[in-house]
Coordinates of C-alpha atoms in Angstrom, one line a residue:
M23 CA -0.2 -0.1 -0.2
G24 CA 2.9 2.5 0.7
H25 CA 4.0 1.7 -3.0
L26 CA 0.4 2.2 -4.8
A27 CA 0.9 5.5 -2.5
M28 CA 3.8 6.9 -3.7
L29 CA 3.3 6.2 -7.3
F30 CA -0.3 7.8 -7.0
V31 CA 1.6 11.1 -5.4
A32 CA 4.4 10.9 -8.2
F33 CA 1.7 10.5 -11.2
I34 CA -0.5 13.6 -9.7
G35 CA 2.8 15.6 -9.4
H36 CA 4.1 14.7 -12.8
S37 CA 0.5 15.8 -14.1
C38 CA 0.6 19.1 -12.5
A39 CA 3.8 19.7 -14.0
F40 CA 3.0 18.7 -17.7
G41 CA -0.1 20.9 -17.2
S42 CA 2.2 23.8 -15.9
L43 CA 4.1 23.5 -19.5
V44 CA 0.9 23.1 -21.5
H45 CA 0.3 26.2 -20.3
Q46 CA 3.4 27.9 -20.0
E47 CA 3.4 29.9 -23.3
A48 CA -0.1 31.9 -21.6
I49 CA 1.7 31.9 -18.4
T50 CA 4.9 33.5 -19.8
Y51 CA 2.8 35.9 -22.1
T52 CA 0.5 37.1 -18.9
S53 CA 3.4 37.9 -16.7
S54 CA 4.9 39.7 -19.5
I55 CA 2.2 41.9 -19.7
I56 CA 1.9 42.5 -16.2
K57 CA 5.3 43.0 -16.2
N58 CA 5.1 45.8 -18.3
L59 CA 2.6 47.6 -16.8
A60 CA 3.8 47.7 -13.3
D61 CA 7.2 49.1 -15.2
K62 CA 4.9 51.6 -16.5
Y63 CA 3.1 52.6 -13.6
S64 CA 4.0 55.4 -11.5
G65 CA 3.0 54.4 -8.0
T66 CA 2.8 50.8 -6.1
F67 CA 1.0 48.9 -8.6
D68 CA -1.0 46.4 -6.8
C69 CA -2.0 42.8 -8.4
W70 CA -5.1 40.9 -7.6
F71 CA -5.3 37.2 -8.6
Y72 CA -8.5 35.1 -8.1
N73 CA -8.3 31.2 -8.8
I74 CA -11.4 29.5 -9.1
L75 CA -11.6 25.8 -9.5
T76 CA -14.1 23.3 -9.6
K77 CA -12.5 20.4 -11.8
S78 CA -10.3 17.8 -10.6
P79 CA -7.2 18.0 -11.3
Q80 CA -6.9 21.1 -11.1
E81 CA -4.4 23.1 -13.1
P82 CA -1.7 25.2 -10.7
I83 CA -2.2 27.6 -13.9
V84 CA -1.9 30.5 -11.5
D85 CA 0.0 29.3 -9.3
V86 CA 3.0 28.6 -11.3
L87 CA 2.1 32.2 -12.8
I88 CA 2.8 34.0 -9.1
A89 CA 5.6 32.5 -8.9
E90 CA 7.6 33.4 -12.3
P91 CA 10.6 35.1 -11.7
Q92 CA 10.0 37.9 -14.2
L93 CA 7.3 39.3 -10.7
S94 CA 9.0 38.5 -7.8
L95 CA 9.1 42.7 -7.6
V96 CA 5.7 43.1 -8.3
P97 CA 3.0 43.3 -5.3
K98 CA 0.8 40.8 -5.5
L99 CA -2.6 39.1 -3.6
M100 CA -4.2 36.0 -3.9
M101 CA -7.7 37.1 -3.2
T102 CA -11.4 34.3 -2.4
I103 CA -13.9 34.7 -3.7
S104 CA -15.4 36.4 -0.1
K105 CA -16.0 40.3 -0.1
P106 CA -12.4 41.6 0.8
T107 CA -11.9 43.5 4.4
Q108 CA -9.8 45.9 5.7
I109 CA -8.3 47.2 1.9
T110 CA -6.8 50.7 1.5
R111 CA -5.8 50.3 -1.6
H112 CA -7.5 49.8 -5.2
P113 CA -5.4 47.3 -7.5
E114 CA -4.6 48.7 -11.2
L115 CA -4.5 45.0 -12.6
V116 CA -6.8 41.6 -12.0
V117 CA -6.1 38.4 -12.7
I118 CA -9.2 35.7 -13.5
Y119 CA -8.3 32.4 -13.6
C120 CA -12.2 30.0 -13.7
D121 CA -11.5 26.6 -15.2
D122 CA -15.5 26.7 -16.5
Y123 CA -16.7 30.1 -16.4
R124 CA -20.6 28.7 -16.5
A125 CA -20.6 27.1 -13.7
S126 CA -18.7 29.7 -11.7
S127 CA -21.3 32.7 -12.8
S128 CA -22.5 33.1 -9.2
H129 CA -18.8 33.1 -7.9
M130 CA -18.5 35.5 -10.6
W131 CA -21.0 37.8 -10.3
N132 CA -19.7 37.9 -6.5
I133 CA -16.4 39.4 -7.5
L134 CA -17.2 41.6 -10.5
I135 CA -20.0 43.0 -8.4
G136 CA -19.5 42.5 -4.4
H137 CA -15.5 43.7 -4.4
A138 CA -16.6 47.7 -5.8
F139 CA -13.2 48.0 -8.5
H140 CA -12.7 51.1 -9.6
A141 CA -13.9 51.8 -13.7
P142 CA -10.4 52.5 -14.6
T143 CA -8.9 48.9 -13.4
K144 CA -7.8 46.6 -16.1
F145 CA -8.6 42.9 -15.5
I146 CA -7.7 39.9 -17.7
A147 CA -9.2 36.7 -18.2
I148 CA -7.4 33.4 -18.8
Y149 CA -9.8 30.6 -20.2
Q150 CA -9.3 27.0 -21.1
E151 CA -9.6 26.5 -25.2
E152 CA -12.5 23.8 -24.7
H153 CA -14.4 26.6 -22.9
G154 CA -14.6 29.2 -25.6
Y155 CA -17.7 29.5 -25.9
E156 CA -17.5 30.4 -22.6
V157 CA -15.9 34.2 -24.0
N158 CA -19.5 35.5 -24.5
I159 CA -20.6 34.9 -21.2
M160 CA -17.2 36.6 -19.4
H161 CA -17.9 39.5 -21.9
Q162 CA -21.6 40.0 -20.4
M163 CA -20.9 39.9 -16.8
F164 CA -18.3 42.1 -17.1
S165 CA -20.2 44.7 -19.4
T166 CA -23.0 44.0 -17.0
A167 CA -21.0 45.1 -14.0
K168 CA -19.5 48.1 -16.1
L169 CA -16.1 47.1 -16.3
H170 CA -14.8 47.2 -19.9
N171 CA -10.9 47.3 -19.6
V172 CA -11.0 43.3 -20.0
I173 CA -8.7 41.2 -22.3
Y174 CA -9.7 38.0 -22.6
I175 CA -6.6 35.2 -23.6
R176 CA -6.9 31.8 -24.5
T177 CA -4.3 28.4 -23.5
P178 CA -2.8 26.6 -24.6
K179 CA -3.1 27.7 -27.5
L180 CA -2.5 30.9 -27.7
A181 CA -4.7 34.0 -28.4
I182 CA -6.2 37.7 -27.7
S183 CA -9.2 38.8 -27.8
Y184 CA -11.0 42.3 -26.4
E185 CA -14.5 44.3 -27.5
L186 CA -14.6 47.8 -27.2
M187 CA -17.3 49.0 -25.5
Y188 CA -18.4 51.9 -27.6
T189 CA -17.3 50.9 -31.0
K190 CA -18.2 47.6 -30.3
K191 CA -15.5 46.5 -32.6
V192 CA -14.2 42.8 -31.7
F193 CA -10.4 42.3 -31.5
N194 CA -9.4 38.8 -31.9
R195 CA -5.5 37.3 -32.2
T196 CA -3.5 34.6 -32.7
G197 CA -0.6 34.0 -30.4
A198 CA 1.4 37.0 -28.9
V199 CA 0.2 40.4 -29.6
S200 CA 2.4 43.8 -29.0
F201 CA 1.7 45.4 -26.1
D202 CA 0.6 48.8 -26.9
Q203 CA -2.4 47.0 -28.6
L204 CA -3.6 46.0 -25.1
F205 CA -6.0 48.0 -23.0
V206 CA -6.5 50.4 -25.2
D207 CA -8.0 54.6 -24.4
Q208 CA -11.9 52.8 -24.1
I209 CA -13.3 56.8 -24.7
R210 CA -10.2 57.9 -27.1
D211 CA -13.2 57.7 -30.0
L212 CA -16.6 57.1 -29.3
G213 CA -17.6 56.3 -33.3
G214 CA -20.5 58.4 -33.0
Y215 CA -21.8 57.5 -30.4
T216 CA -24.4 59.8 -28.9
M217 CA -24.4 60.4 -24.4
D218 CA -27.9 61.1 -23.1
V219 CA -27.6 64.1 -20.9
S220 CA -30.2 65.7 -18.4
V221 CA -30.7 69.0 -16.6
I222 CA -33.5 70.0 -13.8
N223 CA -32.5 73.4 -13.1
T224 CA -32.6 76.7 -15.6
L225 CA -29.6 78.3 -14.6
P226 CA -27.1 80.4 -16.7
S227 CA -24.8 77.7 -16.5
T228 CA -27.0 74.6 -17.5
D229 CA -29.3 77.0 -20.5
L230 CA -30.2 75.2 -23.1
S231 CA -32.5 77.7 -24.9
T232 CA -29.5 79.7 -27.2
R233 CA -27.1 79.4 -29.8
R234 CA -24.8 79.4 -27.1
K235 CA -25.7 77.9 -24.5
G236 CA -24.6 77.7 -20.8
I237 CA -20.9 76.7 -19.5
R238 CA -21.9 73.6 -18.0
A239 CA -23.2 72.8 -21.3
E240 CA -20.9 74.1 -23.5
W241 CA -18.4 72.3 -21.6
I242 CA -20.2 69.0 -22.4
R243 CA -20.9 69.4 -26.0
N244 CA -17.1 70.1 -26.4
T245 CA -15.9 67.2 -24.9
A246 CA -18.2 65.0 -26.8
A247 CA -17.3 66.9 -29.9
A248 CA -13.6 65.7 -29.1
I249 CA -13.8 62.0 -28.7
N250 CA -16.1 61.9 -31.9
A251 CA -19.7 62.0 -29.9
S252 CA -22.6 64.0 -29.9
C253 CA -25.4 65.0 -26.7
E254 CA -28.5 64.9 -26.8
F255 CA -30.0 66.6 -23.7
Y256 CA -32.8 66.3 -21.8
K257 CA -35.3 69.0 -20.1
I258 CA -36.8 67.2 -16.7
D259 CA -39.4 69.6 -16.2
C260 CA -39.7 68.6 -11.4
D261 CA -38.9 69.9 -8.2
R262 CA -35.5 68.9 -7.1
M263 CA -36.5 68.3 -3.6
D264 CA -39.0 65.8 -4.8
S265 CA -37.6 62.4 -4.7
A266 CA -39.0 61.1 -8.0
C267 CA -37.5 64.1 -9.8
E268 CA -34.0 62.8 -9.1
Q269 CA -35.0 59.2 -10.5
R270 CA -36.4 61.1 -13.4
A271 CA -33.4 62.8 -14.0
F272 CA -30.9 60.1 -13.8
V273 CA -32.7 57.0 -15.2
L274 CA -33.8 57.5 -19.1
N275 CA -37.2 55.7 -19.9
Q276 CA -36.7 53.7 -16.9
T277 CA -34.7 51.7 -18.2
K278 CA -31.1 53.0 -18.5
L279 CA -28.9 55.5 -16.7
Y280 CA -28.0 58.8 -18.3
D281 CA -24.1 59.7 -19.3
M282 CA -24.7 62.8 -17.0
N283 CA -26.8 65.4 -15.4
L284 CA -25.4 68.7 -15.8
D285 CA -27.2 70.2 -12.3
A286 CA -24.3 70.3 -9.7
S287 CA -25.0 69.2 -6.5
I288 CA -23.4 69.1 -2.6
F289 CA -25.4 66.0 -1.5
S290 CA -23.7 62.6 -3.0
E291 CA -24.3 60.0 -0.8
L292 CA -24.2 57.8 -3.7
V293 CA -20.8 58.1 -4.5
P294 CA -19.7 55.8 -6.2
H295 CA -22.5 57.3 -8.9
F296 CA -21.2 60.5 -9.1
M297 CA -18.4 62.7 -10.2
Y298 CA -16.3 65.7 -8.2
S299 CA -16.4 69.2 -10.0
M300 CA -12.7 69.8 -10.6
I301 CA -13.9 73.4 -10.0
P302 CA -14.9 74.5 -6.4
N303 CA -17.9 76.1 -5.2
C304 CA -18.6 78.6 -2.6
L305 CA -21.2 81.2 -1.4
L306 CA -20.4 84.5 -1.6
I307 CA -21.6 87.7 -0.5
V308 CA -22.3 90.6 -2.9
V309 CA -23.1 93.6 -1.6
P310 CA -23.1 97.5 -2.7
R311 CA -19.7 99.5 -3.7
G312 CA -18.1 102.6 -1.8
D313 CA -19.9 105.3 -2.7
K314 CA -18.4 108.3 -4.3
L315 CA -16.3 110.3 -1.8
P316 CA -17.5 114.6 -1.2
I317 CA -15.2 117.2 -2.0
L318 CA -15.1 118.0 1.3
Q319 CA -14.2 114.3 2.2
L320 CA -11.8 114.3 -0.1
F321 CA -9.7 117.0 1.5
I322 CA -10.3 114.9 5.0
I323 CA -9.1 111.8 4.7
P324 CA -5.6 111.5 4.1
F325 CA -5.2 112.3 7.4
S326 CA -6.4 109.7 9.7
Y327 CA -9.0 110.9 12.8
E328 CA -5.7 110.7 15.3
V329 CA -3.3 113.2 13.2
W330 CA -6.2 115.2 12.8
I331 CA -7.2 115.7 16.7
M332 CA -2.9 116.1 17.2
L333 CA -2.7 118.9 14.9
V334 CA -5.6 120.5 16.5
V335 CA -4.3 120.2 20.5
V336 CA -1.0 121.3 18.8
L337 CA -2.6 124.2 17.3
T338 CA -4.3 124.8 21.0
I339 CA -0.7 124.8 22.5
C340 CA 0.3 127.6 20.3
V341 CA -2.5 129.8 20.6
I342 CA -2.2 129.0 24.6
L343 CA 1.4 129.7 25.1
M344 CA 1.2 133.3 22.9
I345 CA -1.7 134.1 25.0
F346 CA -0.4 133.8 28.1
F347 CA 3.7 134.5 27.3
P348 CA 3.5 137.4 25.4
D349 CA 7.2 137.8 26.4
W350 CA 8.5 134.7 25.7
F351 CA 7.2 134.7 22.3
K352 CA 7.4 137.5 20.1
N353 CA 6.8 135.7 17.0
D354 CA 2.8 133.7 15.6
L355 CA 3.9 130.1 16.7
I356 CA 1.1 129.0 14.2
L357 CA 2.1 131.7 10.6
L358 CA 5.9 131.8 11.0
P359 CA 6.4 127.6 11.3
I360 CA 4.1 127.3 8.3
C361 CA 3.9 130.4 6.2
G362 CA 7.2 132.1 6.9
F363 CA 6.1 135.4 8.7
E364 CA 8.0 137.7 11.0
R365 CA 7.4 139.8 13.2
R366 CA 10.4 140.3 14.7
T367 CA 13.3 138.2 13.6
L368 CA 14.6 134.4 14.7
H369 CA 18.1 135.1 15.4
D370 CA 16.8 137.8 17.7
S371 CA 14.3 136.2 19.6
S372 CA 14.5 134.1 23.3
T373 CA 16.0 130.6 23.1
V374 CA 13.3 128.6 24.0
E375 CA 11.2 130.4 21.2
K376 CA 14.3 129.4 18.8
I377 CA 13.8 125.7 20.0
L378 CA 9.7 125.5 19.5
V379 CA 9.9 127.5 16.1
M380 CA 12.7 124.6 14.8
S381 CA 10.7 122.4 16.1
L382 CA 7.2 123.2 14.6
T383 CA 9.2 124.4 11.0
V384 CA 10.2 120.8 10.7
F385 CA 6.9 119.1 11.9
A386 CA 4.6 121.2 9.6
F387 CA 7.0 120.6 6.2
L388 CA 6.9 116.8 6.9
L389 CA 3.1 116.9 7.4
S390 CA 2.6 119.2 4.2
C391 CA 4.7 117.1 2.3
A392 CA 2.8 114.1 3.1
Y393 CA -0.7 116.0 2.9
E394 CA 0.2 116.8 -0.4
A395 CA 1.6 113.5 -1.9
K396 CA -1.2 112.3 -0.8
I397 CA -4.2 114.8 -2.1
M398 CA -2.7 114.5 -5.8
A399 CA -2.5 110.8 -5.7
L400 CA -6.7 111.2 -4.5
L401 CA -7.2 114.2 -7.0
S402 CA -5.7 111.8 -10.2
E403 CA -8.7 109.9 -10.2
S404 CA -12.0 110.1 -8.9
P405 CA -11.7 108.3 -5.1
Y406 CA -15.0 106.4 -3.3
E407 CA -15.3 105.1 0.0
P408 CA -13.6 101.6 0.4
D409 CA -15.4 98.4 -0.2
P410 CA -17.0 96.6 2.2
K411 CA -14.7 93.7 3.4
T412 CA -15.7 92.1 6.5
F413 CA -19.1 91.2 8.6
E414 CA -18.4 94.3 10.5
D415 CA -18.4 96.8 7.5
L416 CA -22.1 95.0 6.8
V417 CA -23.1 95.5 10.5
R418 CA -21.6 99.6 10.3
K419 CA -23.4 100.4 6.6
N420 CA -26.5 98.6 8.0
I421 CA -26.5 96.3 5.1
T422 CA -28.9 93.8 5.2
V423 CA -28.6 90.3 3.4
Y424 CA -31.8 87.9 2.6
L425 CA -31.4 84.3 2.3
H426 CA -34.2 82.7 0.7
T427 CA -33.8 79.0 2.3
N428 CA -33.4 78.8 6.5
D429 CA -31.8 75.0 6.4
S430 CA -28.4 75.4 4.6
Y431 CA -27.3 78.4 7.0
I432 CA -27.1 78.4 10.9
F433 CA -27.7 81.7 12.2
Q434 CA -31.1 81.7 14.3
D435 CA -29.3 81.2 17.3
N436 CA -25.9 84.1 17.1
P437 CA -27.7 87.7 17.4
K438 CA -24.5 89.3 15.8
L439 CA -25.3 87.4 12.8
Q440 CA -29.3 87.9 12.8
Q441 CA -28.0 91.8 12.6
V442 CA -27.4 91.4 9.1
F443 CA -28.9 88.2 7.7
K444 CA -32.9 87.8 7.3
F445 CA -34.6 84.4 5.8
K446 CA -37.2 85.5 3.7
P447 CA -37.9 83.1 0.5
E448 CA -40.6 85.8 -0.5
I449 CA -37.9 88.7 -1.6
L450 CA -35.9 88.9 -5.0
K451 CA -33.3 86.6 -4.8
Y452 CA -31.7 88.5 -7.6
V453 CA -28.8 90.6 -7.7
G454 CA -29.7 94.1 -8.1
E455 CA -33.3 94.0 -7.6
C456 CA -33.8 94.8 -3.6
G457 CA -32.1 98.7 -4.2
P458 CA -29.7 99.9 -2.7
G459 CA -28.7 99.1 1.7
F460 CA -28.8 95.5 0.2
G461 CA -26.8 92.6 -0.5
Y462 CA -27.3 89.0 -1.6
A463 CA -25.9 85.3 -0.9
V464 CA -24.7 84.4 -4.5
T465 CA -22.9 81.2 -5.6
A466 CA -19.4 82.0 -6.9
N467 CA -21.2 80.1 -10.3
Y468 CA -23.8 82.8 -10.3
W469 CA -22.3 85.7 -9.7
R470 CA -19.5 84.5 -12.7
H471 CA -22.9 85.6 -14.8
A472 CA -24.3 88.3 -12.7
M473 CA -21.1 90.4 -13.0
M474 CA -21.5 90.9 -16.8
D475 CA -25.2 92.0 -16.5
P476 CA -25.1 95.7 -17.7
K477 CA -27.9 96.7 -14.7
N478 CA -25.1 95.8 -12.4
Y479 CA -23.0 98.7 -13.5
D480 CA -23.0 102.1 -12.8
P481 CA -22.6 103.8 -16.3
R482 CA -21.7 107.3 -15.4
T483 CA -18.7 105.6 -13.3
G484 CA -18.0 102.6 -15.2
R485 CA -18.0 100.9 -12.1
S486 CA -19.9 97.5 -11.1
R487 CA -22.6 98.3 -8.4
F488 CA -21.8 95.6 -6.2
A489 CA -18.3 93.9 -4.6
V490 CA -17.7 90.9 -3.2
L491 CA -17.1 90.2 0.4
E492 CA -14.2 89.5 0.5
R493 CA -13.0 88.7 4.2
Y494 CA -16.2 86.5 5.0
T495 CA -17.5 84.1 3.1
M496 CA -19.9 81.5 4.0
G497 CA -17.8 78.5 3.4
G498 CA -17.1 76.3 0.1
A499 CA -17.9 72.9 -1.3
V500 CA -17.1 70.5 -3.5
M501 CA -19.5 70.0 -6.7
F502 CA -20.8 66.9 -7.4
H503 CA -22.4 65.3 -10.8
F504 CA -24.2 62.6 -11.6
V505 CA -22.3 59.8 -13.9
G506 CA -23.7 56.7 -13.2
I507 CA -21.9 53.6 -11.8
R508 CA -18.3 53.2 -13.3
N509 CA -18.8 55.6 -15.9
P510 CA -15.7 55.3 -17.9
L511 CA -16.3 59.3 -19.3
R512 CA -16.0 60.7 -15.8
E513 CA -12.2 61.0 -15.9
K514 CA -12.9 62.5 -19.6
F515 CA -15.0 64.3 -17.7
Q516 CA -13.1 65.7 -15.1
E517 CA -9.8 66.1 -17.4
T518 CA -11.8 68.0 -19.9
E519 CA -13.2 70.2 -17.1
K520 CA -10.1 71.2 -15.7
T521 CA -8.3 71.7 -19.6
F522 CA -11.3 74.4 -20.4
L523 CA -10.6 76.3 -17.5
E524 CA -6.7 77.1 -17.8
A525 CA -7.0 77.7 -21.4
G526 CA -9.8 80.3 -20.2
L527 CA -12.5 78.6 -22.2
F528 CA -15.2 78.8 -19.6
T529 CA -14.6 83.0 -19.5
Y530 CA -14.9 83.0 -23.0
W531 CA -18.6 81.1 -23.1
A532 CA -19.7 83.1 -20.2
E533 CA -19.2 86.6 -22.1
D534 CA -20.1 84.8 -25.6
Y535 CA -23.5 83.5 -23.7
A536 CA -23.7 87.4 -21.9
R537 CA -23.9 88.9 -25.8
E538 CA -26.4 85.6 -26.8
V539 CA -28.6 86.7 -24.2
L540 CA -28.6 90.0 -23.2
G541 CA -27.9 91.5 -27.0
T542 CA -27.1 94.5 -28.1
S543 CA -27.2 95.9 -24.3
Y544 CA -24.1 94.0 -23.5
S545 CA -21.6 95.6 -26.2
S546 CA -23.4 99.0 -25.5
K547 CA -23.7 99.2 -21.6
F548 CA -20.4 97.0 -20.7
E549 CA -18.1 96.4 -23.5
S550 CA -18.1 100.3 -24.5
L551 CA -17.7 101.6 -21.1
D552 CA -15.5 104.6 -21.2
T553 CA -14.6 104.9 -18.0
S554 CA -11.3 107.1 -18.6
A555 CA -13.3 109.9 -19.0
N556 CA -16.0 109.1 -16.4
E557 CA -13.3 109.1 -13.8
C558 CA -12.2 112.5 -14.0
F559 CA -13.3 115.5 -11.7
V560 CA -15.3 118.0 -13.2
L561 CA -15.9 121.4 -12.6
E562 CA -19.4 120.7 -10.5
D563 CA -17.0 118.3 -8.5
F564 CA -15.7 121.0 -6.7
I565 CA -18.7 123.8 -5.7
L566 CA -18.2 123.1 -2.4
A567 CA -14.3 123.7 -2.8
W568 CA -14.9 127.5 -5.0
R569 CA -17.3 128.0 -2.6
I570 CA -14.8 127.7 0.8
L571 CA -12.7 129.6 -1.1
L572 CA -15.0 132.2 -2.3
L573 CA -15.9 132.6 2.1
G574 CA -12.3 132.8 2.9
C575 CA -11.2 135.7 -0.1
A576 CA -14.8 137.5 0.9
A577 CA -13.5 137.0 4.9
G578 CA -10.3 138.7 3.5
F579 CA -11.2 141.7 2.0
L580 CA -13.9 142.0 5.2
M581 CA -10.8 142.0 7.3
F582 CA -8.5 144.3 5.2
V583 CA -11.5 147.2 5.0
L584 CA -12.0 146.5 8.4
E585 CA -8.5 147.3 9.0
W586 CA -8.1 150.0 6.7
C587 CA -10.7 151.6 8.1
S588 CA -9.5 151.0 12.0
T589 CA -6.4 152.5 10.5
S590 CA -7.5 155.4 8.7
C591 CA -9.7 156.4 12.0
A592 CA -6.5 156.4 14.3
A593 CA -4.6 158.3 11.6
Y594 CA -7.8 161.1 11.1
S595 CA -8.2 161.4 15.3
R596 CA -4.5 161.8 15.6
R597 CA -4.5 165.0 13.4
I598 CA -7.5 166.3 15.2
S599 CA -5.7 165.4 18.2
G600 CA -2.6 167.7 16.7
H601 CA -4.3 170.6 15.4
I602 CA -6.0 171.2 18.8

């Protein structure tokens, strides 16, 4: 019995060795594919292996493949059909061998559906020649699981086959093929495929009613044109907050998923079905800009209030010194440092007067130089009050911001925020329609279009009527678009979104859309604004200054007349006294 057992073990070992030699060509070619992919990949290349065996004797194909010397440095993981746990990295390549795919269909479904592979994951499915009819079964499984980056390798007579997802072209070659013919880009050429895109909200970015569509619609349309495809847009008329509406926006005719939904959302509970946008969005506070400064205030703003108070204090001290100490100060301590008017030569003055006059002269010279420089800079163009930048500026200017929803903003328990933010959904929410003294909470995407509206520009000054509160925002968010599960177009959408943004196409499309919607109003009120002439001062702007100058001249002339009258009367009195 011992000899029989040894003979049986030797026979089994010889059979396994002979089986591995029979499949050696497919094993060597598969290991070369893995090594080539690992060498090209920048980073850690993880390769998972699934060995599904249902027959006896069992072929050791996967065991021999894992033991190949050229794969010694490639991270390999032997998996089971049960769902993996505590996996921190997804594989770049999955190798599956099954000796009977039809009999093991339940295992295959468990692997393809339950293991949550990503769409870019590559698959190699190895099958035996006598089960060649199972290729269609395998392809149907992978297609249903939305995994299309698959090649099928036949053994022992080596053959390579795969099918392109969109063009439905089948590649079938006997023997080894070059690596550049494997795992081709599925979305490089869609062969005239029509993308089904749904839209719910009618926003400037998703408007489909004009020749130049909204920037989001143009993004998808140009992406489709770049990969030899076209777009079919479906307008869904329903309330986004209704669950049935989302069902209609995501599923076309209750039979297939849309390729994309243009409406951006911050709710992404079904993360595998959503694609994050490369352009983050944020909620901005848009408030009225600072008013034009009056001329009187223009002559005050070069110095802060503290400097003006200091000047008044210095002048007051000089007047007090001249009144109470007339023997020490023979000259005017105000006119001498500023204008140079002397009553007595400074050389003959007292030491205290010399020290004080020299100090006041330097002080007046420095202040006058600073004032002249700042006033000339301000007079070079029409100055305006600083735009509000902080929340405190809103409180100080008594600006009210109306909100149209109270479930996204937490301000009910904050009395300070309640001074500015009011929840009134009935108030118009479009920028510029509530009148002066009101601000608006808008998204950055909406503001991109609103800032181009001519009604938000002042034709007299050529400036926008509104400005963004720079130092206070109500938060940002990453926007998501529905693209379905394992959509191969996901990465292409993200790539083109980033490329179009960096190339400035989004800005160009937004401006072209504004011309399309606003017509001649856009070009006449926005493009042709000549702000250089409007920013210059005119004679009417200096009316107050002319009045002050006139009052000063009148006061000076009056003082001259009074002094002349007083001098004449004194001289006349002396002459009369002399005759007497």
